Coordinates of C-alpha atoms and ligand atoms in Angstrom, one line a residue:
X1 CA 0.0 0.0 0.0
X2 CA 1.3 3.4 -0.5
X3 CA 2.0 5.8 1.6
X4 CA 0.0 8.5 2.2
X5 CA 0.6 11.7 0.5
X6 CA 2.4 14.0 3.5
X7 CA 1.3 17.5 2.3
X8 CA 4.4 19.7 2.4
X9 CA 2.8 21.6 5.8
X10 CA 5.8 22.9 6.9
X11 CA 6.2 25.3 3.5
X12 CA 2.7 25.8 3.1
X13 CA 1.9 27.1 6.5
X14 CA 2.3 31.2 6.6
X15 CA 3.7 30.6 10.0
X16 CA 6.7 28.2 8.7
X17 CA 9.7 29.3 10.4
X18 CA 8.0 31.8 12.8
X19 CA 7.2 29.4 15.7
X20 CA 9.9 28.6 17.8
X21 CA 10.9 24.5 17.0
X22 CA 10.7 23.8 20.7
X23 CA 7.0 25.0 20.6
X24 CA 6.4 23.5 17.8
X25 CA 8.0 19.9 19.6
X26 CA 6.1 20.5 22.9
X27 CA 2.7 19.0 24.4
X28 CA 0.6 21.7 26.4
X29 CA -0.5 21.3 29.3
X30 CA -3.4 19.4 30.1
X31 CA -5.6 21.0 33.0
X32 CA -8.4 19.3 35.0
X33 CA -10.6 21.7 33.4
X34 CA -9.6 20.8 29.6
X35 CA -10.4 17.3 30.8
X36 CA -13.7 17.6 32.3
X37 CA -16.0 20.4 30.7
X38 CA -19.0 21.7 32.6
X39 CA -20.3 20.8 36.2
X40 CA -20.5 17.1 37.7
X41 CA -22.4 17.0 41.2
X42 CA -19.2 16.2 42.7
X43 CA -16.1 17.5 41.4
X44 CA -12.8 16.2 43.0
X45 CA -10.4 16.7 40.1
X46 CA -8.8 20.1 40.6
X47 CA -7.8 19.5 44.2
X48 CA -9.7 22.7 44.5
X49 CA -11.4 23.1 48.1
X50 CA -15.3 22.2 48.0
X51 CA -15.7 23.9 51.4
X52 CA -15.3 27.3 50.3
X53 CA -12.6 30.1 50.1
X54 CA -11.5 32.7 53.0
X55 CA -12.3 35.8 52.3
X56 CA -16.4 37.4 51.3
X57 CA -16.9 35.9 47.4
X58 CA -16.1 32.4 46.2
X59 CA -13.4 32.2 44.3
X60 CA -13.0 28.2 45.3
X61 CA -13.5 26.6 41.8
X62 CA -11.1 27.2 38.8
X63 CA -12.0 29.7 36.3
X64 CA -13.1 28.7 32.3
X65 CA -9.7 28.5 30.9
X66 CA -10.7 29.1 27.6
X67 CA -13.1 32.0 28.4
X68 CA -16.2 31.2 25.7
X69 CA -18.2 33.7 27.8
X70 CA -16.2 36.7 27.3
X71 CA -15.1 35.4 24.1
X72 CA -18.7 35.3 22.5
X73 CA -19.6 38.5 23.3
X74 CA -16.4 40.3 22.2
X75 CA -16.7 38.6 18.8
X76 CA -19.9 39.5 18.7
X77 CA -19.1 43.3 19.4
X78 CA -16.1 43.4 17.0
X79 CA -17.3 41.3 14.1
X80 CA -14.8 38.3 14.7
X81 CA -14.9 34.9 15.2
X82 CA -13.8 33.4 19.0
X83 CA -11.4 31.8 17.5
X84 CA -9.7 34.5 16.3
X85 CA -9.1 36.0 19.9
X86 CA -6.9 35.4 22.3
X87 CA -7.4 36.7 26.2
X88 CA -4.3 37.7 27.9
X89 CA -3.4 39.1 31.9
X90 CA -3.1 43.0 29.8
X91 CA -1.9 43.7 26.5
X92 CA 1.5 42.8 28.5
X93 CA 1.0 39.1 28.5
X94 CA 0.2 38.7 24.8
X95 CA 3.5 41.0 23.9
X96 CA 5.5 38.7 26.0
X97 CA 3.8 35.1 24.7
X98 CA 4.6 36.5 21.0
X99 CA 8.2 37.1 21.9
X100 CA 8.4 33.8 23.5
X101 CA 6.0 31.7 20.7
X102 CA 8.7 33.1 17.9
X103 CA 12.1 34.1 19.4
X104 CA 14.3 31.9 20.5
X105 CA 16.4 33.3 23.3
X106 CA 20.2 34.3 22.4
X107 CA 19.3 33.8 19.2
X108 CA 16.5 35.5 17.2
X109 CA 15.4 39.2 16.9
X110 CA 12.5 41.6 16.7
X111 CA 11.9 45.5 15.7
X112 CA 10.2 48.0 17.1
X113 CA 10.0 51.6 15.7
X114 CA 11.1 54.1 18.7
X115 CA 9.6 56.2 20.4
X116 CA 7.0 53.6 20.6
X117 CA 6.0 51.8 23.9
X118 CA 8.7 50.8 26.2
X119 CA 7.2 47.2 27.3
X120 CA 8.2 45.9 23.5
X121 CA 12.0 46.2 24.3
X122 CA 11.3 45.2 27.8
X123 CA 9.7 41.8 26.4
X124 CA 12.6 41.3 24.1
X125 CA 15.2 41.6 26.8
X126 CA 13.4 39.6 29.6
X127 CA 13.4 36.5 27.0
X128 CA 17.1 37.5 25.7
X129 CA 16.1 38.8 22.2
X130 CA 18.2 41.1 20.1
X131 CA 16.1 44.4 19.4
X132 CA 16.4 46.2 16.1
X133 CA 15.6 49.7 16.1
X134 CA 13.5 51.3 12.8
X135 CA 12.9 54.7 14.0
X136 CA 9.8 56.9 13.0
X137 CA 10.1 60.0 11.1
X138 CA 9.8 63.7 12.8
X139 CA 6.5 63.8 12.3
X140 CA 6.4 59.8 13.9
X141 CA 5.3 57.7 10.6
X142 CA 7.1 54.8 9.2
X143 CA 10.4 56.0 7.0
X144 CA 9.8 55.7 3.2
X145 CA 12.1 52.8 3.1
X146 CA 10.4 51.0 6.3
X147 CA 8.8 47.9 4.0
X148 CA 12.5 47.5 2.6
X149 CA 14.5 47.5 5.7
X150 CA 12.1 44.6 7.1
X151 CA 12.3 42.8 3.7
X152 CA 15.9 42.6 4.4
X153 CA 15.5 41.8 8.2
X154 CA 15.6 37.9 9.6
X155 CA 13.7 39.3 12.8
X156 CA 10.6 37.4 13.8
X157 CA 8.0 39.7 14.8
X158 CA 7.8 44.0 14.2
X159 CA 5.8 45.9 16.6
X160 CA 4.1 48.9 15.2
X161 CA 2.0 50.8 17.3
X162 CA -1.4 52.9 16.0
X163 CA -2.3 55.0 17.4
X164 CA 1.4 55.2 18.8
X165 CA 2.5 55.4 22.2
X166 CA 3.4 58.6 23.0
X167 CA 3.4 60.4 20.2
X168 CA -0.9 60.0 19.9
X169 CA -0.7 59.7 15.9
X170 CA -2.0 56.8 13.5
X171 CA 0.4 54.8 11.4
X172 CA 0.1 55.9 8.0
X173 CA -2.7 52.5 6.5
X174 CA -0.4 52.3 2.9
X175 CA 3.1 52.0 5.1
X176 CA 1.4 49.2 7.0
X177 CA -0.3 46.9 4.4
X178 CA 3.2 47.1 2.5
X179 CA 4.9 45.9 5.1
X180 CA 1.8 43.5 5.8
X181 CA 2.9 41.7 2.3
X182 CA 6.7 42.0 2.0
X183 CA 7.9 41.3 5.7
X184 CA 8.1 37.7 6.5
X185 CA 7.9 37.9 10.2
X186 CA 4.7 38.8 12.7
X187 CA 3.3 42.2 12.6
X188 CA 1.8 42.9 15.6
X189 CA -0.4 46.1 15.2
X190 CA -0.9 47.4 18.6
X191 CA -4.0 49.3 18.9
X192 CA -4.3 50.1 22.7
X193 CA -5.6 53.6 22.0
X194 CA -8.0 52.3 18.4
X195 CA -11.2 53.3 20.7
X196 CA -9.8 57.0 20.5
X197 CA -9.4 56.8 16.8
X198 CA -10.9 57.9 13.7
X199 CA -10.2 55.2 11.3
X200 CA -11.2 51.6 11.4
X201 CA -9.6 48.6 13.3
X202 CA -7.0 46.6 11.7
X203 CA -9.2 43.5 13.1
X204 CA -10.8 44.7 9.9
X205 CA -8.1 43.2 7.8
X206 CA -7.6 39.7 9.3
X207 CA -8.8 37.2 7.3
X208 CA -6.4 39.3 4.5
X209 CA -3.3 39.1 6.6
X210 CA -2.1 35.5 8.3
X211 CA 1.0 37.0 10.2
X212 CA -1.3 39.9 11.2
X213 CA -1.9 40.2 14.8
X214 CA -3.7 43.2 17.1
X215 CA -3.5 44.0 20.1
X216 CA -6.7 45.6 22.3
X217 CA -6.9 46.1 25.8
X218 CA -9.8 46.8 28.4
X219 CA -7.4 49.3 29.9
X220 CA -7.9 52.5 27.9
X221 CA -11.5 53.4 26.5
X222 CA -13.2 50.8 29.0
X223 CA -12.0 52.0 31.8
X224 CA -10.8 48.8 33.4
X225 CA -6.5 49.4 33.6
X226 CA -7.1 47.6 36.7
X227 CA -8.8 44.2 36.5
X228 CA -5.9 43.0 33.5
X229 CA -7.3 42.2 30.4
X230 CA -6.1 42.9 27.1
X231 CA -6.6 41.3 23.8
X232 CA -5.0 40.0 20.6
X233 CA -6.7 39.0 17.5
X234 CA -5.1 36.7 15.0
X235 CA -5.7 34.3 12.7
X236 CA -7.1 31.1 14.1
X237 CA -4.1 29.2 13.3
X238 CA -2.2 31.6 15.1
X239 CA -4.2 31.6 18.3
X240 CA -4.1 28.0 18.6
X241 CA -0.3 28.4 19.4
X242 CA -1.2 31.5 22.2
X243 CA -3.4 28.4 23.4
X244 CA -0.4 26.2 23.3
X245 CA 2.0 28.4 25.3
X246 CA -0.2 30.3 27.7
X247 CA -0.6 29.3 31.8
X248 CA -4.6 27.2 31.9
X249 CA -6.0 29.8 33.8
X250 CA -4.5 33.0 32.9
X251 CA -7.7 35.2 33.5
X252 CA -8.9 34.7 36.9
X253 CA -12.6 34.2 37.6
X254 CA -13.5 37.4 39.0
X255 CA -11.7 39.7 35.4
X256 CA -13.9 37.0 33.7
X257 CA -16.8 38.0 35.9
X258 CA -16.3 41.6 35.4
X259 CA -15.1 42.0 32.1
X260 CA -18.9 39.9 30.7
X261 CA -20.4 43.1 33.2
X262 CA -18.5 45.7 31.1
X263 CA -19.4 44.4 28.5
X264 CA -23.0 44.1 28.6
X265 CA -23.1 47.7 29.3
X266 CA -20.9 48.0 26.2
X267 CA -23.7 50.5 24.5
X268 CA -22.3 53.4 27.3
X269 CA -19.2 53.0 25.8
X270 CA -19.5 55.8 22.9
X271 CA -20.9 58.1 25.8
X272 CA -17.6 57.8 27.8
X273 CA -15.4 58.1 24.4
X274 CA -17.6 61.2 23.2
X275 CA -16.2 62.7 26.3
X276 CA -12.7 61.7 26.5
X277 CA -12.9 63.1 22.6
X278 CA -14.2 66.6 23.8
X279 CA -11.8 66.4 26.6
X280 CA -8.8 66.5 23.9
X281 CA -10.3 68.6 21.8
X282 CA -10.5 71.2 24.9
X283 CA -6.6 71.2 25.6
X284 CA -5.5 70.7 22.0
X285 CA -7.4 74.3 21.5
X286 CA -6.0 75.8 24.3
X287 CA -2.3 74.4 24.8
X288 CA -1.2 76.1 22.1
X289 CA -1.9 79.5 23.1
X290 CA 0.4 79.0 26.4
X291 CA 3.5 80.8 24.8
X292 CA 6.0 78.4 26.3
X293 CA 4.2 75.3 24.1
X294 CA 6.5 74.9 20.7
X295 CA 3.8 72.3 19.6
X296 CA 0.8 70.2 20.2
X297 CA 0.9 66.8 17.9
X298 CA -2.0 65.9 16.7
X299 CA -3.5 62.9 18.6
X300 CA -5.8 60.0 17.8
X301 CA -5.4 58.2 21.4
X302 CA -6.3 59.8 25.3
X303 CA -3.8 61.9 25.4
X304 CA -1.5 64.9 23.6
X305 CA 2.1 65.0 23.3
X306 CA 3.7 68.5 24.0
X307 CA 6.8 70.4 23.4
X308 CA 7.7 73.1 25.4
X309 CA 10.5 75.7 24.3
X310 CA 11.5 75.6 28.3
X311 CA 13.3 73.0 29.9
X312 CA 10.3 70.5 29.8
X313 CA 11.6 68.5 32.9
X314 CA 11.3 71.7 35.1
X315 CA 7.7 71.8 34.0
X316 CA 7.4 68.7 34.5
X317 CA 8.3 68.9 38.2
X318 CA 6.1 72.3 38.4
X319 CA 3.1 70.0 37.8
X320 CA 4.3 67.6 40.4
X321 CA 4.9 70.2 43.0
X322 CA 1.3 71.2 42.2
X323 CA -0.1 67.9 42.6
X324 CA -0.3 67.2 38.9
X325 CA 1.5 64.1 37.4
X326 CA 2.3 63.6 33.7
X327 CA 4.2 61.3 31.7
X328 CA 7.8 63.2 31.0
X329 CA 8.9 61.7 27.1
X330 CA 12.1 64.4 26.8
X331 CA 14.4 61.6 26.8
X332 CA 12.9 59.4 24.2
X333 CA 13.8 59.5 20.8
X334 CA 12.3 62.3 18.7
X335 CA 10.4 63.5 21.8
X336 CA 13.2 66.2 23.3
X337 CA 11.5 68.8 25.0
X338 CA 8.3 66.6 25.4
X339 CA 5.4 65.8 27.9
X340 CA 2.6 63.3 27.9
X341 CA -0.6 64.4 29.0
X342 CA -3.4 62.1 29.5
X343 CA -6.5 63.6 28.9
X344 CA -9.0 63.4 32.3
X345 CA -12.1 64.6 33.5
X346 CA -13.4 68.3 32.8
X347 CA -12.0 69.4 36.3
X348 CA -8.4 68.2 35.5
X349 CA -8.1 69.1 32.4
X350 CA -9.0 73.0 33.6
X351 CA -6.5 72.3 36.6
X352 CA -3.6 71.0 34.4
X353 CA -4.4 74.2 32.4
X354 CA -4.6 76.5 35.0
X355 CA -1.3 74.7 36.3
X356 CA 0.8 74.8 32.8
X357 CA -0.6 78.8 32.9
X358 CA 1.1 79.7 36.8
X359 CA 4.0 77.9 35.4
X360 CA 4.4 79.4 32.6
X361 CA 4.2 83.0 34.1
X362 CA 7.0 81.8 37.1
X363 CA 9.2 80.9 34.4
X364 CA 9.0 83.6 32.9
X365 CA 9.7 85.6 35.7
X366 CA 12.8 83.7 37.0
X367 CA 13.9 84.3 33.2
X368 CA 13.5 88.0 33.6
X369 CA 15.6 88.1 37.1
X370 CA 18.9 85.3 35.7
X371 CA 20.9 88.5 33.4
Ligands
LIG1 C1 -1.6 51.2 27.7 C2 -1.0 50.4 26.6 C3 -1.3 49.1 26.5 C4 -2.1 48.4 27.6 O1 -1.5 47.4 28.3 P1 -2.3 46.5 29.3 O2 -1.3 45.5 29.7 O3 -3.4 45.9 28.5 O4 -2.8 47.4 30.3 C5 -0.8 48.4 25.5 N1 -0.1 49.0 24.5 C6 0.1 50.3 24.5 C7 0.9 50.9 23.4 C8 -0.3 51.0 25.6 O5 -0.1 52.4 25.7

């Protein structure tokens, strides 16, 4: 009898190369819950206690490993399949299981395009990945010869972030759907601030892209930084191999129980945006008129980046002495003279204003007085 035709899966598969071999080798772990689905009368297979828990709520059973609860709705909201989303403890866990799915430690790299969010690089280094730098332009868009450089590059995965972290702009759509079809790696389109923004998701574009991954998080527009939960969306065949690498239970029972909550009330979630929206709109009309701001850059996310023609680290501690913290970007690349300002309710937005106009006044003076 003949064998049977092995289909050549290793060169057909978009993903051939990407996934580290040991990954590839490995057998997941197996928890009690992927075992036994569903509720028996007597369960006795998690060595979890049946008594109870300490403490007010009962937290004594382990949570749905798989999330279909959370799952359903979300694909339902975003027009996706659950199978193309994977739930992670923050964005923070899904940057780090990419690094790990595709990078083999001492050995493999990945680019990220400074300034751009610092936990990329912090990801890389944790699992001992080199880090190739592709910085933006002045005006914080891809270069011209951005699709070229990662042509040329042997690095498994590019982070590009849009709306970017801190600048506040949108990557340029053209610059990203070239380098969607020429770079052989994962691009991993990190959307944290997409809520904010007025152009559609890149989730949009999945079933297009195979090494296309987004990142979402619940810790922006929904308000919920706190309970850990952020989202990527991939290609099925790609979040099979998140389900592969990730710890069972890595979203506990109560983020479960409180992310289905927010999200059932997911219609007052234009409402909150609408305001955040005026919110920015507010200071990006009045920043500019303080005398001491050299520019406000345009923003799609929560928040404006500002450059000051003063030393922006003295402002920077003004605010703090006044109560007022921002993010302070003057040492990043491209962001000299720069603060992050996160845009809040009404009454901090008029304090931070208020603030930024005292200080700007003070600094004045103490110019006037050094001859
Ligand atoms: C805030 C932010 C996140 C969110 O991270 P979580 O771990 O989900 O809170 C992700 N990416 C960028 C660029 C961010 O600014």
């Amino acid at each position: 009898m003949p064998a049977p035709q092995s289909a050549p899966a290793e060169a057909a598969s978009p993903y051939a190369g990407l996934i580290r071999p040991s990954i590839e080798r490995m057998q997941p772990y197996s928890s009690a819950r992927d075992e036994f689905e569903g509720l028996a009368p007597v369960m006795l297979d998690a060595n979890e206690n049946s008594l109870g828990s300490v403490g007010p709520a009962d937290f004594s059973r382990y949570p749905d490993p798989h999330q279909r609860a959370i799952k359903a709705e979300l694909a339902r909201l975003k027009g996706v399949s659950p199978a193309n989303i994977f739930l992670g403890n923050g964005s923070d866990e899904a940057i780090d299981l990419l690094v790990r799915l595709t990078c083999t430690p001492g050995q493999d790299a990945l680019v990220v395009c400074p300034p751009t969010y610092g936990m990329y690089e912090v990801a890389a280094n944790l699992n001992d990945v080199r880090v190739e730098r592709l910085p933006l332009t002045p005006d914080f868009q891809l270069p011209a010869n951005a699709a070229e450089v990662l042509a040329a590059s042997a690095a498994k995965l590019v982070f590009l972030c849009s709306p970017n972290n801190p600048t506040g702009n949108l990557l340029a759509e053209a610059a990203v759907t070239t380098i969607l079809r020429t770079f052989k790696g994962l691009v991993v389109v990190d959307e944290a601030y997409a809520d904010f923004a007025n152009a559609p998701s890149w989730t949009t574009r999945l079933g297009e892209f195979p090494r296309l991954v987004v990142l979402q998080t619940f810790s922006k527009a929904w308000g919920l930084a706190g309970l850990r939960l952020g989202v990527a969306y991939a290609a099925p065949a790609l979040i099979a191999y998140f389900d592969k690498i990730k710890p069972p239970y890595n979203i506990s029972a109560a983020t479960q129980a409180h992310a289905l909550a927010a999200l059932a009330a997911a219609p007052r979630l234009p409402e909150l945006r609408a305001e955040l929206l005026s919110g920015r709109a507010w200071l990006a009309e009045r920043l500019p008129r303080l005398s001491f701001v050299a520019h406000v850059f345009p923003s799609d996310a929560n928040f404006l980046l500002v450059r000051f023609t003063v030393d922006a680290t003295a402002v920077y501690q003004q605010l703090r002495a006044r109560g007022i913290v921002v993010r302070n970007r003057t040492t990043q690349p491209g962001c000299a003279g720069c603060l992050r300002l996160t845009v809040g309710t009404a009454t901090e937005n008029a304090r931070l204003l208020d603030a930024l106009t005292e200080i700007q006044t003070e600094l004045a003076a103490e110019a006037t007085v050094v001859p």
